[in-house]
Tab-separated table of C-alpha atoms in Angstrom:
chain	number	residue	atom	x	y	z
K	6	UNK	CA	0.000	0.000	0.000
K	7	UNK	CA	1.359	3.421	-0.974
K	8	UNK	CA	1.581	6.351	1.461
K	9	UNK	CA	-1.252	8.070	-0.415
K	10	UNK	CA	-3.445	4.984	-0.039
K	11	UNK	CA	-2.609	4.815	3.676
K	12	UNK	CA	-3.620	8.454	4.111
K	13	UNK	CA	-6.878	7.830	2.265
K	14	UNK	CA	-7.562	4.751	4.393
K	15	UNK	CA	-6.988	6.667	7.629
K	16	UNK	CA	-9.281	9.468	6.474
K	17	UNK	CA	-12.036	7.049	5.525
K	18	UNK	CA	-11.699	5.196	8.831
K	19	UNK	CA	-12.416	8.453	10.660
K	20	UNK	CA	-15.319	9.233	8.319
K	21	UNK	CA	-16.738	5.739	8.815
K	22	UNK	CA	-16.883	6.173	12.602
K	23	UNK	CA	-18.839	9.421	12.183
K	24	UNK	CA	-21.201	7.854	9.628
K	25	UNK	CA	-21.875	4.794	11.776
K	26	UNK	CA	-22.639	7.014	14.766
K	27	UNK	CA	-25.094	9.100	12.693
K	28	UNK	CA	-26.636	5.949	11.191
K	29	UNK	CA	-27.404	4.517	14.627
K	30	UNK	CA	-29.884	7.362	15.185
K	31	UNK	CA	-31.758	6.932	11.904
K	32	UNK	CA	-35.242	5.479	11.472
K	33	UNK	CA	-35.112	1.854	10.213
K	34	UNK	CA	-35.244	1.633	6.422
K	35	UNK	CA	-38.531	0.305	5.039
K	36	UNK	CA	-38.375	-0.823	1.409
K	37	UNK	CA	-41.325	-1.862	-0.713
K	38	UNK	CA	-42.513	-5.454	-0.619
K	39	UNK	CA	-44.685	-5.193	-3.736
K	40	UNK	CA	-44.958	-8.158	-6.091
K	41	UNK	CA	-47.247	-7.651	-9.061
K	42	UNK	CA	-47.195	-7.070	-12.814
K	43	UNK	CA	-47.305	-3.441	-13.925
K	44	UNK	CA	-49.443	-1.790	-16.589
K	45	UNK	CA	-46.805	0.433	-18.197
K	46	UNK	CA	-47.356	3.045	-20.891
K	47	UNK	CA	-43.753	4.250	-20.718
K	48	UNK	CA	-40.964	3.947	-18.186
K	49	UNK	CA	-40.794	7.692	-17.536
K	50	UNK	CA	-44.061	7.270	-15.616
K	51	UNK	CA	-42.415	4.684	-13.367
K	52	UNK	CA	-39.962	7.183	-11.923
K	53	UNK	CA	-42.791	9.387	-10.660
K	54	UNK	CA	-44.610	6.429	-9.138
K	55	UNK	CA	-41.459	4.922	-7.609
K	56	UNK	CA	-40.760	8.132	-5.696
K	57	UNK	CA	-43.949	7.465	-3.746
K	58	UNK	CA	-42.808	4.062	-2.457
K	59	UNK	CA	-39.003	4.291	-2.102
K	60	UNK	CA	-37.824	6.049	1.100
K	61	UNK	CA	-36.419	9.521	0.425
K	62	UNK	CA	-32.739	8.697	0.960
K	63	UNK	CA	-32.898	5.574	-1.169
K	64	UNK	CA	-34.824	7.319	-3.926
K	65	UNK	CA	-32.328	10.183	-4.003
K	66	UNK	CA	-29.458	7.705	-4.300
K	67	UNK	CA	-31.129	5.785	-7.134
K	68	UNK	CA	-32.578	8.646	-9.164
K	69	UNK	CA	-30.062	11.432	-8.819
K	70	UNK	CA	-26.530	11.932	-10.072
K	71	UNK	CA	-23.554	14.237	-10.097
K	72	UNK	CA	-23.505	18.020	-9.842
K	73	UNK	CA	-26.218	19.923	-11.710
K	74	UNK	CA	-27.545	16.701	-13.288
K	75	UNK	CA	-26.724	18.120	-16.720
K	76	UNK	CA	-25.162	14.891	-17.941
K	77	UNK	CA	-28.143	12.849	-16.722
K	78	UNK	CA	-30.404	15.016	-18.888
K	79	UNK	CA	-28.006	14.837	-21.834
K	80	UNK	CA	-27.971	11.042	-21.627
K	81	UNK	CA	-31.658	11.010	-22.559
K	82	UNK	CA	-31.727	14.024	-24.893
K	83	UNK	CA	-28.739	12.775	-26.894
K	84	UNK	CA	-30.771	10.004	-28.510
K	85	UNK	CA	-32.415	12.739	-30.579
K	86	UNK	CA	-29.041	13.619	-32.099
K	87	UNK	CA	-29.600	10.794	-34.593
K	88	UNK	CA	-32.744	10.241	-36.636
K	89	UNK	CA	-34.039	6.957	-37.988
K	90	UNK	CA	-34.615	6.531	-41.719
K	91	UNK	CA	-38.161	5.293	-42.410
K	92	UNK	CA	-38.220	2.182	-44.636
K	93	UNK	CA	-41.153	0.579	-46.472
K	94	UNK	CA	-42.002	-2.469	-48.608
K	95	UNK	CA	-39.660	-4.669	-46.565
K	96	UNK	CA	-42.007	-7.684	-46.271
K	97	UNK	CA	-41.452	-8.051	-42.510
K	98	UNK	CA	-43.996	-9.313	-39.996
K	99	UNK	CA	-41.984	-10.945	-37.195
K	100	UNK	CA	-38.563	-9.304	-36.708
K	101	UNK	CA	-36.031	-11.462	-34.889
K	102	UNK	CA	-34.733	-9.952	-31.628
K	103	UNK	CA	-32.667	-12.967	-30.582
K	104	UNK	CA	-28.932	-12.568	-30.239
K	105	UNK	CA	-25.988	-14.299	-28.582
K	106	UNK	CA	-22.789	-13.496	-26.718
K	107	UNK	CA	-19.969	-15.738	-25.512
K	108	UNK	CA	-21.956	-18.769	-26.601
K	109	UNK	CA	-25.086	-17.758	-24.658
K	110	UNK	CA	-28.314	-17.409	-26.639
K	111	UNK	CA	-30.525	-14.497	-25.586
K	112	UNK	CA	-34.134	-13.709	-26.407
K	113	UNK	CA	-33.384	-9.994	-26.379
K	114	UNK	CA	-30.435	-7.606	-26.702
K	115	UNK	CA	-31.639	-5.769	-23.571
K	116	UNK	CA	-29.756	-6.888	-20.449
K	117	UNK	CA	-29.619	-5.798	-16.802
K	118	UNK	CA	-26.875	-3.330	-15.922
K	119	UNK	CA	-25.069	-3.640	-12.597
K	120	UNK	CA	-26.866	-1.534	-9.990
K	121	UNK	CA	-25.891	-1.428	-6.327
K	122	UNK	CA	-28.295	-2.155	-3.497
K	123	UNK	CA	-31.526	-3.378	-5.079
K	124	UNK	CA	-32.771	-3.738	-1.513
K	125	UNK	CA	-33.252	0.041	-1.416
K	126	UNK	CA	-36.131	-0.420	-3.865
K	127	UNK	CA	-37.654	-3.714	-2.733
K	128	UNK	CA	-36.997	-6.056	0.173
K	129	UNK	CA	-36.748	-8.980	-2.271
K	130	UNK	CA	-33.681	-7.222	-3.742
K	131	UNK	CA	-31.357	-8.782	-6.326
K	132	UNK	CA	-32.880	-12.293	-6.412
K	133	UNK	CA	-36.169	-10.770	-7.596
K	134	UNK	CA	-34.393	-8.888	-10.379
K	135	UNK	CA	-32.395	-11.968	-11.346
K	136	UNK	CA	-35.577	-14.047	-11.579
K	137	UNK	CA	-37.241	-11.516	-13.876
K	138	UNK	CA	-34.194	-11.177	-16.104
K	139	UNK	CA	-33.845	-14.951	-16.409
K	140	UNK	CA	-37.522	-15.360	-17.307
K	141	UNK	CA	-37.038	-12.688	-19.978
K	142	UNK	CA	-34.223	-14.658	-21.602
K	143	UNK	CA	-31.545	-12.113	-20.790
K	144	UNK	CA	-28.406	-11.493	-18.688
K	145	UNK	CA	-28.294	-10.268	-15.093
K	146	UNK	CA	-25.168	-8.320	-14.141
K	147	UNK	CA	-24.616	-8.678	-10.392
K	148	UNK	CA	-23.074	-5.730	-8.573
K	149	UNK	CA	-20.301	-6.152	-5.994
K	150	UNK	CA	-22.500	-3.951	-3.828
K	151	UNK	CA	-25.529	-6.260	-3.963
K	152	UNK	CA	-27.615	-6.615	-0.804
K	153	UNK	CA	-27.967	-10.392	-1.102
K	154	UNK	CA	-25.353	-13.174	-1.187
K	155	UNK	CA	-24.043	-14.504	-4.477
K	156	UNK	CA	-25.673	-17.891	-3.990
K	157	UNK	CA	-29.174	-16.458	-3.557
K	158	UNK	CA	-28.859	-14.314	-6.681
K	159	UNK	CA	-27.394	-17.172	-8.681
K	160	UNK	CA	-30.130	-19.590	-7.618
K	161	UNK	CA	-32.831	-17.057	-8.496
K	162	UNK	CA	-31.374	-16.929	-12.008
K	163	UNK	CA	-32.128	-20.648	-12.418
K	164	UNK	CA	-29.225	-21.296	-14.764
K	165	UNK	CA	-29.649	-18.183	-16.948
K	166	UNK	CA	-26.392	-16.391	-17.831
K	167	UNK	CA	-25.114	-13.954	-15.216
K	168	UNK	CA	-22.173	-11.553	-15.195
K	169	UNK	CA	-20.417	-9.989	-12.207
K	170	UNK	CA	-19.465	-6.337	-11.878
K	171	UNK	CA	-16.267	-6.148	-9.859
K	172	UNK	CA	-15.253	-3.381	-7.480
K	173	UNK	CA	-11.809	-4.552	-6.490
K	174	UNK	CA	-10.400	-4.655	-2.970
K	175	UNK	CA	-7.022	-3.128	-2.189
K	176	UNK	CA	-6.028	-6.662	-1.120
K	177	UNK	CA	-5.397	-9.082	-4.006
K	178	UNK	CA	-5.964	-12.036	-1.705
K	179	UNK	CA	-9.523	-10.838	-1.154
K	180	UNK	CA	-9.857	-10.210	-4.891
K	181	UNK	CA	-8.909	-13.806	-5.610
K	182	UNK	CA	-11.434	-15.052	-3.061
K	183	UNK	CA	-14.225	-13.010	-4.655
K	184	UNK	CA	-13.282	-14.220	-8.125
K	185	UNK	CA	-13.259	-17.806	-6.845
K	186	UNK	CA	-16.786	-17.319	-5.515
K	187	UNK	CA	-17.764	-15.715	-8.804
K	188	UNK	CA	-16.649	-18.750	-10.785
K	189	UNK	CA	-18.187	-21.164	-8.283
K	190	UNK	CA	-21.548	-19.511	-8.951
K	191	UNK	CA	-21.256	-19.962	-12.706
K	192	UNK	CA	-20.697	-16.360	-13.760
K	193	UNK	CA	-19.883	-16.028	-17.479
K	194	UNK	CA	-18.012	-12.694	-17.542
K	195	UNK	CA	-16.473	-10.069	-15.261
K	196	UNK	CA	-17.289	-6.377	-15.602
K	197	UNK	CA	-14.581	-4.095	-14.202
K	198	UNK	CA	-16.033	-0.671	-13.430
K	199	UNK	CA	-13.203	1.713	-14.235
K	200	UNK	CA	-14.991	5.074	-13.938
K	201	UNK	CA	-15.843	4.975	-10.225
K	202	UNK	CA	-12.636	4.819	-8.223
K	203	UNK	CA	-14.079	7.722	-6.221
K	204	UNK	CA	-17.673	8.860	-5.819
K	205	UNK	CA	-19.076	11.628	-7.980
K	206	UNK	CA	-20.415	14.863	-6.534
K	207	UNK	CA	-23.826	13.452	-5.620
K	208	UNK	CA	-25.500	16.368	-3.895
K	209	UNK	CA	-28.816	14.619	-3.260
K	210	UNK	CA	-27.058	12.066	-1.045
K	211	UNK	CA	-25.414	14.862	0.934
K	212	UNK	CA	-28.666	16.778	1.380
K	213	UNK	CA	-30.454	13.618	2.503
K	214	UNK	CA	-27.603	12.471	4.738
K	215	UNK	CA	-27.829	9.162	2.916
K	216	UNK	CA	-25.852	6.174	4.150
K	217	UNK	CA	-26.449	2.570	3.152
K	218	UNK	CA	-28.958	0.894	5.459
K	219	UNK	CA	-28.249	-2.609	4.158
K	220	UNK	CA	-25.233	-4.899	4.011
K	221	UNK	CA	-23.109	-5.899	1.013
K	222	UNK	CA	-22.367	-9.589	1.610
K	223	UNK	CA	-20.371	-10.242	-1.566
K	224	UNK	CA	-17.658	-7.778	-0.518
K	225	UNK	CA	-18.057	-8.110	3.258
K	226	UNK	CA	-14.385	-9.129	3.540
K	227	UNK	CA	-13.399	-5.503	2.960
K	228	UNK	CA	-16.524	-3.467	3.690
K	229	UNK	CA	-19.934	-3.864	5.270
K	230	UNK	CA	-21.801	-1.057	3.535
K	231	UNK	CA	-24.152	-0.602	6.486
K	232	UNK	CA	-24.008	2.937	7.833
K	233	UNK	CA	-21.578	4.183	5.188
K	234	UNK	CA	-21.881	6.834	2.510
K	235	UNK	CA	-21.099	6.105	-1.135
K	236	UNK	CA	-17.816	8.004	-0.745
K	237	UNK	CA	-16.769	5.723	2.106
K	238	UNK	CA	-17.787	2.606	0.179
K	239	UNK	CA	-15.666	3.667	-2.784
K	240	UNK	CA	-12.866	4.617	-0.401
K	241	UNK	CA	-12.765	1.056	0.920
K	242	UNK	CA	-12.399	-0.312	-2.609
K	243	UNK	CA	-9.310	-0.133	-4.799
K	244	UNK	CA	-8.961	3.457	-5.964
K	245	UNK	CA	-6.020	3.146	-8.355
K	246	UNK	CA	-6.751	1.068	-11.462
K	247	UNK	CA	-4.487	0.368	-14.412
K	248	UNK	CA	-4.305	-1.998	-17.409
K	249	UNK	CA	-2.556	-4.476	-15.107
K	250	UNK	CA	-5.822	-4.939	-13.206
K	251	UNK	CA	-7.544	-6.062	-16.412
K	252	UNK	CA	-4.673	-8.472	-17.048
K	253	UNK	CA	-4.899	-9.809	-13.477
K	254	UNK	CA	-8.640	-10.422	-13.557
K	255	UNK	CA	-8.555	-12.055	-16.991
K	256	UNK	CA	-5.582	-14.256	-16.108
K	257	UNK	CA	-6.852	-15.355	-12.704
K	258	UNK	CA	-10.513	-15.869	-13.609
K	259	UNK	CA	-10.123	-17.197	-17.132
K	260	UNK	CA	-13.300	-15.268	-17.983
K	261	UNK	CA	-13.911	-12.433	-20.469
K	262	UNK	CA	-13.424	-9.046	-18.807
K	263	UNK	CA	-15.464	-6.012	-19.829
K	264	UNK	CA	-13.924	-2.626	-19.069
K	265	UNK	CA	-16.884	-0.481	-18.033
K	266	UNK	CA	-16.849	3.301	-18.247
K	267	UNK	CA	-15.174	3.711	-21.642
K	268	UNK	CA	-16.138	6.875	-23.543
K	269	UNK	CA	-13.187	7.460	-25.850
K	270	UNK	CA	-11.549	5.558	-28.679
K	271	UNK	CA	-8.206	5.914	-26.881
K	272	UNK	CA	-9.458	4.179	-23.735
K	273	UNK	CA	-11.065	1.468	-25.837
K	274	UNK	CA	-7.736	0.721	-27.499
K	275	UNK	CA	-5.897	0.711	-24.157
K	276	UNK	CA	-8.477	-1.699	-22.780
K	277	UNK	CA	-8.155	-4.011	-25.764
K	278	UNK	CA	-4.361	-4.001	-25.445
K	279	UNK	CA	-4.787	-5.033	-21.804
K	280	UNK	CA	-6.724	-8.127	-22.815
K	281	UNK	CA	-10.288	-6.866	-22.357
K	282	UNK	CA	-12.856	-9.303	-23.702
K	283	UNK	CA	-15.470	-6.577	-24.055
K	284	UNK	CA	-15.977	-2.812	-23.874
K	285	UNK	CA	-18.832	-1.245	-21.900
K	286	UNK	CA	-19.717	2.293	-23.007
K	287	UNK	CA	-21.318	4.257	-20.173
K	288	UNK	CA	-20.951	7.373	-18.051
K	289	UNK	CA	-22.363	5.591	-15.001
K	290	UNK	CA	-25.791	7.010	-15.711
K	291	UNK	CA	-24.544	10.562	-15.113
K	292	UNK	CA	-23.635	9.686	-11.526
K	293	UNK	CA	-19.903	10.326	-11.734
K	294	UNK	CA	-18.782	13.220	-13.963
K	295	UNK	CA	-21.267	16.008	-14.559
K	296	UNK	CA	-20.381	18.034	-17.644
K	297	UNK	CA	-19.061	15.018	-19.516
K	298	UNK	CA	-20.527	13.853	-22.834
K	299	UNK	CA	-23.692	11.829	-23.065
K	300	UNK	CA	-22.847	8.152	-23.286
K	301	UNK	CA	-24.774	7.793	-26.556
K	302	UNK	CA	-22.712	10.565	-28.145
K	303	UNK	CA	-19.574	8.540	-27.336
K	304	UNK	CA	-20.854	5.181	-28.511
K	305	UNK	CA	-20.214	5.263	-32.246
K	306	UNK	CA	-16.587	6.433	-32.028
K	307	UNK	CA	-15.821	3.780	-29.413
K	308	UNK	CA	-17.541	1.055	-31.451
K	309	UNK	CA	-15.581	2.069	-34.536
K	310	UNK	CA	-12.309	1.876	-32.585
K	311	UNK	CA	-13.239	-1.573	-31.256
K	312	UNK	CA	-14.017	-2.616	-34.839
K	313	UNK	CA	-15.941	-5.758	-33.778
K	314	UNK	CA	-12.867	-7.297	-32.139
K	315	UNK	CA	-14.880	-7.770	-28.924
K	316	UNK	CA	-18.520	-7.158	-27.944
K	317	UNK	CA	-19.650	-3.647	-27.053
K	318	UNK	CA	-22.274	-3.100	-24.337
K	319	UNK	CA	-23.962	0.263	-23.868
K	320	UNK	CA	-25.924	1.883	-21.036
K	321	UNK	CA	-26.960	5.321	-19.714
K	322	UNK	CA	-30.210	7.134	-20.402
K	323	UNK	CA	-32.086	4.210	-21.947
K	324	UNK	CA	-35.806	4.758	-21.379
K	325	UNK	CA	-37.473	3.607	-24.608
K	326	UNK	CA	-37.213	0.847	-27.183
K	327	UNK	CA	-36.222	3.591	-29.612
K	328	UNK	CA	-33.147	4.262	-27.470
K	329	UNK	CA	-32.234	0.589	-27.591
K	330	UNK	CA	-32.702	0.587	-31.359
K	331	UNK	CA	-30.471	3.624	-31.853
K	332	UNK	CA	-27.742	2.230	-29.582
K	333	UNK	CA	-27.694	-1.040	-31.505
K	334	UNK	CA	-27.586	0.867	-34.772
K	335	UNK	CA	-24.639	2.902	-33.452
K	336	UNK	CA	-22.479	-0.117	-32.727
K	337	UNK	CA	-23.629	-1.703	-29.470
K	338	UNK	CA	-24.088	-5.459	-29.382
K	339	UNK	CA	-26.152	-5.336	-26.179
K	340	UNK	CA	-27.939	-2.526	-24.356
K	341	UNK	CA	-28.211	-2.492	-20.559
K	342	UNK	CA	-30.867	-0.826	-18.418
K	343	UNK	CA	-30.512	0.302	-14.821
K	344	UNK	CA	-32.911	2.786	-13.216
K	345	UNK	CA	-36.040	1.685	-15.148
K	346	UNK	CA	-35.647	-1.872	-13.869
K	347	UNK	CA	-35.098	-0.635	-10.300
K	348	UNK	CA	-38.261	1.485	-10.468
K	349	UNK	CA	-40.109	-1.583	-11.727
K	350	UNK	CA	-38.649	-3.554	-8.827
K	351	UNK	CA	-39.890	-0.978	-6.322
K	352	UNK	CA	-43.409	-0.960	-7.734
K	353	UNK	CA	-43.858	-4.623	-8.575
K	354	UNK	CA	-40.944	-6.753	-7.400
K	355	UNK	CA	-39.834	-9.474	-9.808
K	356	UNK	CA	-42.998	-9.077	-11.873
K	357	UNK	CA	-42.416	-5.333	-12.051
K	358	UNK	CA	-38.925	-5.789	-13.483
K	359	UNK	CA	-40.316	-8.249	-16.011
K	360	UNK	CA	-43.003	-5.708	-16.985
K	361	UNK	CA	-40.290	-3.142	-17.732
K	362	UNK	CA	-38.428	-5.593	-19.956
K	363	UNK	CA	-41.659	-6.519	-21.721
K	364	UNK	CA	-42.552	-2.905	-22.598
K	365	UNK	CA	-39.032	-2.091	-23.829
K	366	UNK	CA	-38.936	-5.219	-25.956
K	367	UNK	CA	-42.391	-4.449	-27.346
K	368	UNK	CA	-41.197	-0.944	-28.262
K	369	UNK	CA	-38.111	-2.383	-29.943
K	370	UNK	CA	-40.159	-4.951	-31.867
K	371	UNK	CA	-42.509	-2.215	-33.085
K	372	UNK	CA	-39.602	-0.193	-34.452
K	373	UNK	CA	-38.113	-3.199	-36.190
K	374	UNK	CA	-41.504	-3.948	-37.746
K	375	UNK	CA	-41.818	-0.386	-39.021
K	376	UNK	CA	-38.269	-0.187	-40.321
K	377	UNK	CA	-37.792	-3.617	-41.763
K	378	UNK	CA	-34.598	-5.285	-40.494
K	379	UNK	CA	-35.022	-9.039	-40.079
K	380	UNK	CA	-31.908	-9.217	-37.907
K	381	UNK	CA	-30.619	-6.713	-35.348
K	382	UNK	CA	-27.129	-6.897	-36.830
K	383	UNK	CA	-28.158	-4.879	-39.900
K	384	UNK	CA	-29.511	-1.906	-37.952
K	385	UNK	CA	-26.393	0.169	-38.535
K	386	UNK	CA	-27.608	1.249	-42.002
K	387	UNK	CA	-30.765	2.932	-40.783
K	388	UNK	CA	-29.704	6.449	-39.728
K	389	UNK	CA	-29.786	9.807	-41.394
């Protein structure tokens, strides 16, 4: 451990004591226990409804982001920077939305992004999300900061493909243990989040005095989560990442490693040179760097740099099937959703998450029917 890391660790230890003391005086957290299908017109409506059932601190953590929230807004608005070319006389009735990755067949290109602490939205937490994603024929990406143990989430997936998003410990022995558990639970790929070595300027959390009310059992060897702010949680994780970390994870796990948080062609090429098995284009849903580009505006240049050498996954700002369509047409192989699924979880548990996936897939199918591609892989010709 370097002197800088020691100083950071000492500072966070002091902060943790203060946070735990403040947490002890808080009212117990009461998440939703809903379990029902949802009648969804569009997922924007879900955010308004979810605010009514998620406790204030948890809702602020889930819904908000960094600084003035400019980048959050740009993430959604940026999809209008490209227009879709209408096509006719294409003789299409049943467009095919199936796809595959790493030998896994999927019913949809829409997967679940890694999101921390599903228990903030619903007491059933990650297993409920995993069940819905599996039943939808898709991939669940499990966060290091999940509120339920690996085994419970894995079992809820009932054999469907799952990936693991890795926040590394400062201790490589602990990292090896977590990767061993990852493989023991049948995970198919590792997602290294590279854009969150420190927390963004999340003002809603500060105003609400938000600290995590629930544990993080997957990473309990180096942090509990309970009673800590997001800054403290990040401070307990490894805060200095380099290409060697990609090499370490790939070599030790033997699994494909996605580098998540890439928004430039240069970083994509560095990641590929480090042995990345996939590139994940995202700006963390606008939660890290306010004033940065919308993730969608970065996607095409990154995809062109990757040049189909490895799969490209995209997230940030996805709220409609149209957004999924445009991301696929701009070079993504898969598109991940985060907040919409969590709002569905809050309002309807596992069935709520499934309802969100159903409406997005219906929207995507409608677009494909109107525009004519039989296969998703030919979407890239359909823009003005």
